[in-house]
């Protein structure tokens, strides 16, 4: 027997209309990744697995997202949005290549797992012609309902066509279907748009398979794996499910969280051993946190890499491109962006460090600002190893502070400071004996003291 091959078609056409958004639906994020990215991550991969993604006209952004994640994917444009079966046929050329199985997955079901899609394809090995993924919905409204007789799947009724009695059915179509590659095209081409919406419903494939005397099978999944996203409320529900999964995975991997429900993770967050995350931390995409590091409360971290035994926050904001070395420290009300802080560097309070390189063990005093933007372009600040930047200093980029240099508090540094030099830019302090008394007298002349 020839080895089985599969074609997965991911349907991703359509605007964000029901999401009330100008962004295409499948580009909305769950745990910092697009819905499409989640689905593509679950689609079969490797030898014998082909992938096609159907996008709407002018949806280059969706196409790019597909190619970014799965460069081998073929993309097809569905010129008009005439329904899910019509969308599948947009990828006709890919179907014609004749895989053993055709798997159709919707781009708006981001919680689906690779294991479930594998399970969905299994009945095909045992002679089924169509396997439909289904679930028991807490609230079935909006989903296609499965009409079954005993164990036999008869057809799927879409919400718009369903009678009141059928609407009470809670066994719903999850959207994912696996077709035997030999009959798939013939079945899908038979689907007509004779319904209230004038759409070609892929769900009608079930009745057609039955009419042809072929076998359609139900494979059940948990609702939390197959929730479809048509609006922002469902997007928020999916986020909750995903966060619960990510928190559990982090705890299982040994991350300490005393209030996991208050910690937001991204699907790609990476942890070393013995990482602690305090309550109310938000971690966006592209973050890795190494062994022994503590992220204190109320910190917000995106696209940053954090070394071992480092300390971040409370109230720190790490923006994209921050690299924190081993044992480095970012304290409260510190913002970083495109900044490399080498091992043991410290920025303990109230600072902005952007477009900067900070050498090992440098100490950046409270209130230090790298003035990286002059209204036209961004410029770089380099701070040498072991340098000491006094509090409330402004470093006007481009500027270099040498290794071991010492900057006096309150300086505005706009010229390079050599290694081991000290620099101070501050007016001389003046003291007038009795000056305070004279000011008070002047200010209160002719007025009665307030509390008299
Ligand atoms: C669909 C199913 C429904 C199922 C539910 C599961 C149909 C007719 N209905 O309903 O039985 O219970 O999903 O979540 O199949 N798409 C296109 N082109 C189109 C239409 C849709 O690419 O012309 C894509 C969308 O981007 C989306 C997916 O197909 O990712 C499903 O379409 P959607 O409009 O969300 O279908 P539902 O009404 O949710
Ligand atoms: Ca949907």
Coordinates of C-alpha atoms and ligand atoms in Angstrom, one line a residue:
X1 CA 0.0 0.0 0.0
X2 CA 1.3 3.5 -0.9
X3 CA 2.0 5.6 2.2
X4 CA -0.8 7.9 3.1
X5 CA -0.5 11.6 2.2
X6 CA -2.6 14.5 3.4
X7 CA -3.7 17.8 2.2
X8 CA -4.8 20.3 4.8
X9 CA -6.9 23.3 3.6
X10 CA -7.2 26.1 6.1
X11 CA -10.1 28.5 5.4
X12 CA -9.1 32.0 6.3
X13 CA -11.0 34.3 4.0
X14 CA -13.3 37.0 5.2
X15 CA -13.1 40.4 6.9
X16 CA -13.4 41.1 10.5
X17 CA -17.0 42.3 10.1
X18 CA -18.6 40.3 12.9
X19 CA -15.6 41.2 15.0
X20 CA -16.4 44.9 14.3
X21 CA -12.8 45.3 13.2
X22 CA -10.9 46.5 10.1
X23 CA -8.4 43.7 10.8
X24 CA -9.2 40.3 9.1
X25 CA -10.6 37.9 11.6
X26 CA -7.9 35.3 11.5
X27 CA -5.2 37.9 12.3
X28 CA -6.7 38.7 15.7
X29 CA -4.5 37.4 18.5
X30 CA -4.9 34.8 21.2
X31 CA -2.0 34.6 23.6
X32 CA 0.0 36.9 21.4
X33 CA -0.3 34.9 18.2
X34 CA -2.8 35.2 15.4
X35 CA -5.7 32.8 15.2
X36 CA -4.2 31.6 12.0
X37 CA -0.9 30.9 13.6
X38 CA -2.5 28.7 16.2
X39 CA -4.4 26.7 13.5
X40 CA -1.3 26.4 11.3
X41 CA 0.7 25.1 14.3
X42 CA -1.8 22.3 14.7
X43 CA -2.0 21.3 11.0
X44 CA -0.2 18.2 9.9
X45 CA 3.4 18.8 9.1
X46 CA 6.3 16.8 7.6
X47 CA 6.6 14.2 5.0
X48 CA 3.5 13.6 2.9
X49 CA 1.7 16.6 4.4
X50 CA 0.7 19.4 2.0
X51 CA -0.8 22.6 3.2
X52 CA -3.1 25.2 1.5
X53 CA -4.5 28.4 2.9
X54 CA -7.5 30.1 1.4
X55 CA -7.6 33.9 1.9
X56 CA -9.9 36.7 0.8
X57 CA -9.1 39.1 -2.1
X58 CA -6.6 41.8 -1.1
X59 CA -5.7 40.0 2.1
X60 CA -1.9 40.1 1.6
X61 CA -1.4 40.4 5.3
X62 CA -3.1 37.0 5.9
X63 CA -1.1 35.5 3.1
X64 CA 2.1 36.8 4.6
X65 CA 1.2 35.5 8.0
X66 CA 0.6 32.0 6.4
X67 CA 4.0 32.1 4.6
X68 CA 5.8 33.4 7.7
X69 CA 4.7 30.4 9.7
X70 CA 4.6 27.7 7.1
X71 CA 6.7 28.8 4.1
X72 CA 5.7 25.7 2.2
X73 CA 2.0 26.5 2.3
X74 CA 0.3 27.2 -1.1
X75 CA -2.1 30.1 -0.8
X76 CA -5.3 30.6 -2.8
X77 CA -7.6 33.6 -3.1
X78 CA -11.4 33.1 -2.8
X79 CA -12.6 36.0 -5.0
X80 CA -16.1 36.1 -3.5
X81 CA -17.1 35.0 0.0
X82 CA -19.8 32.5 -1.0
X83 CA -19.4 30.0 1.9
X84 CA -17.2 27.4 3.3
X85 CA -17.6 24.8 0.5
X86 CA -16.9 27.5 -2.1
X87 CA -13.8 28.4 -0.1
X88 CA -12.5 24.8 -0.2
X89 CA -12.9 24.8 -4.0
X90 CA -10.8 27.9 -4.3
X91 CA -8.0 25.4 -3.5
X92 CA -9.2 23.1 -6.3
X93 CA -5.7 22.9 -7.8
X94 CA -4.2 21.6 -4.6
X95 CA -7.0 19.0 -4.2
X96 CA -6.5 17.8 -7.8
X97 CA -3.0 16.6 -6.8
X98 CA -4.7 13.8 -5.1
X99 CA -3.7 13.3 -1.5
X100 CA -5.1 10.2 0.4
X101 CA -6.8 12.5 3.0
X102 CA -8.2 16.0 2.7
X103 CA -8.5 17.8 6.0
X104 CA -10.4 21.0 6.1
X105 CA -9.8 23.3 9.1
X106 CA -11.3 26.7 9.9
X107 CA -8.9 29.6 10.5
X108 CA -11.1 30.8 13.4
X109 CA -10.8 27.7 15.7
X110 CA -7.4 28.5 17.3
X111 CA -7.7 26.1 20.2
X112 CA -7.6 22.9 18.1
X113 CA -4.6 20.6 18.7
X114 CA -2.5 18.5 16.4
X115 CA -3.5 15.4 18.3
X116 CA -7.2 16.0 17.7
X117 CA -6.7 16.5 14.0
X118 CA -4.8 13.3 13.9
X119 CA -7.7 11.5 15.7
X120 CA -10.1 13.0 13.2
X121 CA -8.3 11.4 10.3
X122 CA -8.1 8.0 11.9
X123 CA -11.6 6.7 10.8
X124 CA -10.5 7.2 7.1
X125 CA -8.0 4.4 7.6
X126 CA -10.9 2.2 8.7
X127 CA -13.0 2.9 5.6
X128 CA -15.0 6.0 6.5
X129 CA -15.4 8.5 3.7
X130 CA -15.9 11.6 5.9
X131 CA -15.1 12.3 9.5
X132 CA -16.7 15.3 11.1
X133 CA -15.3 16.8 14.3
X134 CA -18.1 17.6 16.7
X135 CA -18.6 18.8 20.3
X136 CA -21.3 19.3 22.9
X137 CA -21.8 23.1 23.1
X138 CA -22.8 24.8 26.4
X139 CA -24.5 27.3 24.1
X140 CA -25.0 25.8 20.6
X141 CA -26.4 29.0 19.0
X142 CA -24.6 29.9 15.8
X143 CA -23.1 26.4 15.2
X144 CA -24.3 23.8 12.7
X145 CA -26.2 21.1 14.5
X146 CA -25.6 17.4 13.9
X147 CA -28.6 15.3 13.0
X148 CA -28.0 11.7 14.0
X149 CA -30.0 8.5 14.0
X150 CA -28.6 6.2 16.6
X151 CA -24.9 6.2 15.8
X152 CA -25.4 7.3 12.2
X153 CA -24.6 10.9 11.2
X154 CA -27.4 11.9 8.8
X155 CA -26.7 15.6 8.1
X156 CA -25.7 19.0 9.5
X157 CA -28.3 21.7 9.9
X158 CA -27.0 25.3 9.9
X159 CA -28.5 27.7 12.5
X160 CA -30.3 29.7 9.8
X161 CA -32.1 26.6 8.5
X162 CA -32.7 24.9 11.8
X163 CA -36.2 24.4 13.2
X164 CA -36.8 25.3 16.9
X165 CA -36.5 21.6 17.7
X166 CA -33.2 21.3 15.8
X167 CA -31.8 24.4 17.5
X168 CA -32.2 22.6 20.8
X169 CA -29.6 20.0 19.7
X170 CA -26.3 20.7 21.4
X171 CA -24.1 18.4 19.4
X172 CA -22.4 20.8 17.1
X173 CA -20.1 20.9 14.0
X174 CA -16.7 22.0 15.1
X175 CA -15.8 22.9 11.5
X176 CA -12.9 20.5 10.9
X177 CA -13.6 17.6 8.5
X178 CA -11.5 14.8 7.1
X179 CA -12.5 13.5 3.6
X180 CA -11.2 10.5 1.8
X181 CA -9.1 12.0 -0.9
X182 CA -10.7 9.8 -3.6
X183 CA -14.2 11.1 -3.1
X184 CA -13.6 14.5 -1.6
X185 CA -13.8 16.6 -4.8
X186 CA -16.9 14.9 -6.1
X187 CA -18.7 15.4 -2.8
X188 CA -17.8 19.0 -2.4
X189 CA -18.6 19.9 -6.0
X190 CA -22.1 18.6 -5.4
X191 CA -22.8 21.1 -2.7
X192 CA -25.5 23.7 -3.7
X193 CA -26.4 27.1 -2.3
X194 CA -30.1 26.5 -2.0
X195 CA -30.4 27.9 1.5
X196 CA -31.5 31.1 3.2
X197 CA -28.1 32.7 3.0
X198 CA -27.4 31.6 -0.6
X199 CA -24.1 30.2 0.6
X200 CA -22.3 26.9 -0.2
X201 CA -22.2 25.2 3.2
X202 CA -19.4 22.7 3.6
X203 CA -21.5 21.1 6.3
X204 CA -23.9 19.9 3.5
X205 CA -21.1 17.4 2.6
X206 CA -22.5 15.1 5.2
X207 CA -26.0 14.7 3.5
X208 CA -24.3 14.2 0.1
X209 CA -22.0 11.5 1.4
X210 CA -25.0 9.8 2.8
X211 CA -26.9 10.1 -0.5
X212 CA -24.0 8.5 -2.3
X213 CA -24.2 5.6 0.1
X214 CA -20.9 6.5 1.7
X215 CA -20.0 6.6 5.3
X216 CA -19.9 9.7 7.5
X217 CA -18.5 9.4 11.1
X218 CA -18.6 11.7 14.1
X219 CA -15.4 12.3 16.1
X220 CA -16.1 14.2 19.3
X221 CA -13.8 16.8 20.9
X222 CA -14.0 18.9 24.0
X223 CA -15.6 22.3 23.5
X224 CA -12.5 24.0 24.8
X225 CA -10.6 22.7 21.8
X226 CA -13.0 23.7 19.1
X227 CA -14.6 27.0 20.1
X228 CA -15.1 29.0 16.9
X229 CA -14.5 32.7 17.0
X230 CA -17.0 35.0 15.3
X231 CA -17.0 37.9 17.7
X232 CA -15.0 39.7 20.3
X233 CA -16.7 37.9 23.2
X234 CA -15.8 34.5 21.7
X235 CA -12.2 35.9 21.2
X236 CA -12.0 36.7 24.9
X237 CA -13.4 33.3 25.8
X238 CA -10.7 31.6 23.7
X239 CA -8.1 33.7 25.3
X240 CA -9.2 32.5 28.7
X241 CA -9.0 28.9 27.7
X242 CA -5.6 29.4 26.2
X243 CA -4.3 31.3 29.2
X244 CA -5.4 28.5 31.5
X245 CA -3.5 26.0 29.3
X246 CA -0.4 28.1 29.2
X247 CA -0.4 28.7 33.0
X248 CA -0.8 25.0 33.6
X249 CA 2.0 24.1 31.2
X250 CA 4.3 26.7 33.0
X251 CA 3.4 25.4 36.4
X252 CA 4.1 21.8 35.2
X253 CA 7.4 23.0 33.9
X254 CA 8.4 24.3 37.3
X255 CA 7.6 28.0 37.1
X256 CA 6.5 29.4 40.5
X257 CA 3.4 31.5 40.4
X258 CA 1.5 32.3 43.5
X259 CA -1.4 33.8 41.6
X260 CA -1.3 32.2 38.1
X261 CA -4.7 33.5 37.2
X262 CA -3.3 37.1 37.2
X263 CA -0.4 36.2 35.0
X264 CA -0.7 36.5 31.2
X265 CA 1.6 34.5 29.0
X266 CA 2.1 34.2 25.3
X267 CA 1.9 31.0 23.4
X268 CA 5.7 31.1 22.8
X269 CA 7.0 32.2 26.2
X270 CA 10.0 30.2 27.2
X271 CA 11.1 29.4 30.8
X272 CA 14.2 28.1 32.3
X273 CA 14.3 26.3 35.7
X274 CA 13.2 28.0 38.9
X275 CA 11.7 31.0 37.4
X276 CA 9.3 33.0 39.6
X277 CA 6.6 35.2 38.3
X278 CA 4.8 37.3 40.9
X279 CA 1.1 38.3 40.5
X280 CA -0.1 40.7 37.8
X281 CA 2.6 40.2 35.2
X282 CA 1.9 40.5 31.4
X283 CA 4.2 38.7 29.0
X284 CA 3.7 39.3 25.3
X285 CA 5.2 37.4 22.4
X286 CA 8.8 36.5 22.0
X287 CA 9.9 36.4 25.6
X288 CA 12.4 34.0 27.1
X289 CA 13.2 33.9 30.8
X290 CA 16.2 31.9 32.1
X291 CA 17.0 29.9 35.2
X292 CA 16.5 31.5 38.6
X293 CA 15.0 34.8 37.4
X294 CA 12.3 36.6 39.2
X295 CA 9.7 38.8 37.5
X296 CA 8.1 41.0 40.1
X297 CA 4.5 42.2 40.1
X298 CA 3.0 44.6 37.5
X299 CA 5.7 44.1 34.9
X300 CA 5.0 44.1 31.2
X301 CA 7.5 42.3 28.9
X302 CA 7.4 41.9 25.1
X303 CA 10.1 40.4 22.7
X304 CA 12.8 40.3 25.2
X305 CA 15.3 37.8 26.4
X306 CA 16.2 37.6 30.1
X307 CA 19.3 35.9 31.4
X308 CA 19.8 33.8 34.5
X309 CA 19.2 35.0 38.1
X310 CA 18.0 38.4 36.8
X311 CA 15.4 40.5 38.5
X312 CA 12.7 42.5 36.7
X313 CA 10.3 45.0 38.3
X314 CA 8.0 45.5 40.1
X315 CA 6.5 47.9 37.6
X316 CA 9.1 47.4 34.8
X317 CA 8.3 47.7 31.1
X318 CA 10.6 45.8 28.8
X319 CA 9.8 46.6 25.2
X320 CA 10.9 44.8 22.0
X321 CA 14.6 44.1 21.6
X322 CA 15.7 44.1 25.3
X323 CA 18.3 41.6 26.3
X324 CA 19.1 41.3 29.9
X325 CA 22.3 39.5 30.9
X326 CA 22.7 37.1 33.8
X327 CA 22.3 38.7 37.2
X328 CA 21.2 42.0 35.7
X329 CA 18.5 44.1 37.4
X330 CA 15.7 46.2 36.1
X331 CA 13.8 47.9 38.9
X332 CA 10.6 49.8 39.3
X333 CA 9.4 52.3 36.7
X334 CA 12.2 51.4 34.3
X335 CA 11.4 51.2 30.6
X336 CA 13.8 49.5 28.2
X337 CA 13.7 49.2 24.4
X338 CA 16.3 47.8 21.9
X339 CA 18.7 47.7 24.8
X340 CA 21.3 45.2 25.7
X341 CA 22.2 45.1 29.4
X342 CA 25.2 42.9 30.0
X343 CA 25.6 40.6 33.0
X344 CA 25.2 42.3 36.4
X345 CA 24.2 45.7 35.0
X346 CA 21.7 47.5 37.2
X347 CA 19.0 50.0 36.4
X348 CA 17.1 50.1 39.6
X349 CA 14.7 53.0 39.4
X350 CA 12.8 55.4 37.2
X351 CA 14.8 55.3 34.0
X352 CA 14.4 55.0 30.2
X353 CA 17.1 53.0 28.5
X354 CA 16.4 52.8 24.7
X355 CA 18.7 52.0 21.7
X356 CA 21.4 51.4 24.2
X357 CA 24.2 49.0 25.1
X358 CA 25.1 48.8 28.8
X359 CA 28.3 47.0 29.7
X360 CA 28.6 44.4 32.5
X361 CA 28.1 45.7 36.0
X362 CA 27.4 49.2 35.0
X363 CA 25.2 51.1 37.4
X364 CA 22.5 53.4 36.1
X365 CA 21.2 55.8 38.7
X366 CA 17.6 56.7 39.3
X367 CA 16.0 59.0 36.8
X368 CA 18.6 58.4 34.0
X369 CA 17.3 58.9 30.5
X370 CA 18.9 57.9 27.3
X371 CA 17.8 60.8 24.9
X372 CA 17.6 58.5 21.9
X373 CA 15.2 60.5 19.7
X374 CA 15.9 64.0 18.4
X375 CA 12.6 64.4 16.7
X376 CA 14.0 63.0 13.4
X377 CA 15.9 59.8 14.1
X378 CA 16.9 57.3 16.7
X379 CA 20.5 57.3 18.1
X380 CA 22.5 55.0 20.1
X381 CA 23.9 55.3 23.6
X382 CA 26.8 53.1 24.7
X383 CA 27.7 52.7 28.3
X384 CA 30.9 50.9 29.2
X385 CA 31.4 48.0 31.6
X386 CA 31.5 49.1 35.2
X387 CA 30.4 52.7 34.4
X388 CA 28.5 54.7 37.0
X389 CA 25.8 57.0 35.9
X390 CA 24.7 59.4 38.6
X391 CA 21.0 60.0 39.2
X392 CA 18.9 62.2 37.0
X393 CA 21.4 62.2 34.1
X394 CA 20.4 62.7 30.5
X395 CA 22.6 60.9 28.0
X396 CA 22.1 62.7 24.7
X397 CA 22.6 60.1 21.9
X398 CA 24.6 59.4 19.9
X399 CA 27.0 59.2 22.9
X400 CA 29.6 56.8 24.4
X401 CA 30.4 56.5 28.0
X402 CA 33.7 54.7 28.5
X403 CA 34.4 51.6 30.7
X404 CA 34.6 52.6 34.3
X405 CA 33.6 56.2 33.6
X406 CA 31.8 58.2 36.3
X407 CA 29.0 60.6 35.5
X408 CA 28.0 63.1 38.2
X409 CA 24.3 63.4 39.1
X410 CA 22.1 65.7 37.1
X411 CA 24.5 65.9 34.1
X412 CA 23.3 66.3 30.6
X413 CA 26.0 64.4 28.7
X414 CA 26.2 65.1 25.0
X415 CA 29.9 64.4 24.3
X416 CA 31.7 61.1 24.6
X417 CA 33.3 60.3 27.9
X418 CA 36.6 58.3 27.8
X419 CA 37.3 55.2 29.8
X420 CA 37.8 55.9 33.5
X421 CA 37.1 59.6 33.1
X422 CA 34.6 61.4 35.2
X423 CA 32.2 64.0 33.7
X424 CA 29.9 66.5 35.4
X425 CA 27.7 69.0 33.7
X426 CA 26.0 71.1 36.3
X427 CA 25.9 74.7 37.4
X428 CA 27.9 75.6 40.5
X429 CA 25.8 75.7 43.6
X430 CA 25.2 79.2 45.2
X431 CA 24.6 79.7 48.9
X432 CA 23.3 83.0 50.4
X433 CA 23.4 83.1 54.2
X434 CA 20.0 84.2 55.5
X435 CA 18.5 84.1 52.1
X436 CA 15.5 82.0 53.1
X437 CA 14.6 84.4 55.8
X438 CA 14.7 87.4 53.4
X439 CA 12.4 85.6 51.0
X440 CA 9.9 84.9 53.7
X441 CA 9.9 88.5 54.8
X442 CA 9.4 89.8 51.3
X443 CA 6.6 87.4 50.6
X444 CA 4.7 88.2 53.8
X445 CA 5.2 92.0 53.9
X446 CA 1.8 93.7 54.7
X447 CA 0.1 90.3 55.1
X448 CA -1.0 88.9 58.4
X449 CA 0.4 85.4 59.0
X450 CA -2.2 82.9 57.7
X451 CA -2.9 81.1 61.0
X452 CA -3.0 84.2 63.2
Ligands
LIG1 C1 -19.2 27.3 10.5 C2 -20.0 26.1 10.1 C3 -20.8 25.6 11.2 C4 -19.8 25.2 12.4 C5 -18.9 26.4 12.8 C6 -17.9 26.0 13.7 C7 -20.5 26.2 7.7 C8 -21.6 26.6 6.7 N1 -20.8 26.4 9.0 O1 -20.1 28.3 10.9 O2 -21.5 24.4 10.9 O3 -20.6 24.8 13.5 O4 -18.3 26.9 11.6 O5 -17.1 27.0 14.2 O6 -19.5 25.6 7.3 N2 -14.6 31.1 5.3 C9 -14.0 31.3 4.1 N3 -14.8 31.6 3.1 C10 -16.2 31.7 3.1 C11 -16.8 31.5 4.4 C12 -16.0 31.2 5.5 O7 -12.8 31.3 4.0 O8 -16.8 32.0 2.1 C13 -13.8 30.7 6.5 C14 -13.8 31.8 7.6 O9 -12.6 32.6 7.5 C15 -13.8 31.0 8.9 C16 -14.3 29.7 8.5 O10 -14.3 29.6 7.1 O11 -12.4 30.9 9.3 C17 -15.7 29.4 9.0 O12 -16.6 30.5 8.5 P1 -17.6 31.2 9.5 O13 -18.3 32.2 8.7 O14 -17.0 31.6 10.7 O15 -18.7 30.0 9.8 P2 -19.6 29.9 11.0 O16 -20.8 30.7 10.8 O17 -18.9 30.1 12.3
LIG2 CA1 -16.8 30.7 12.7

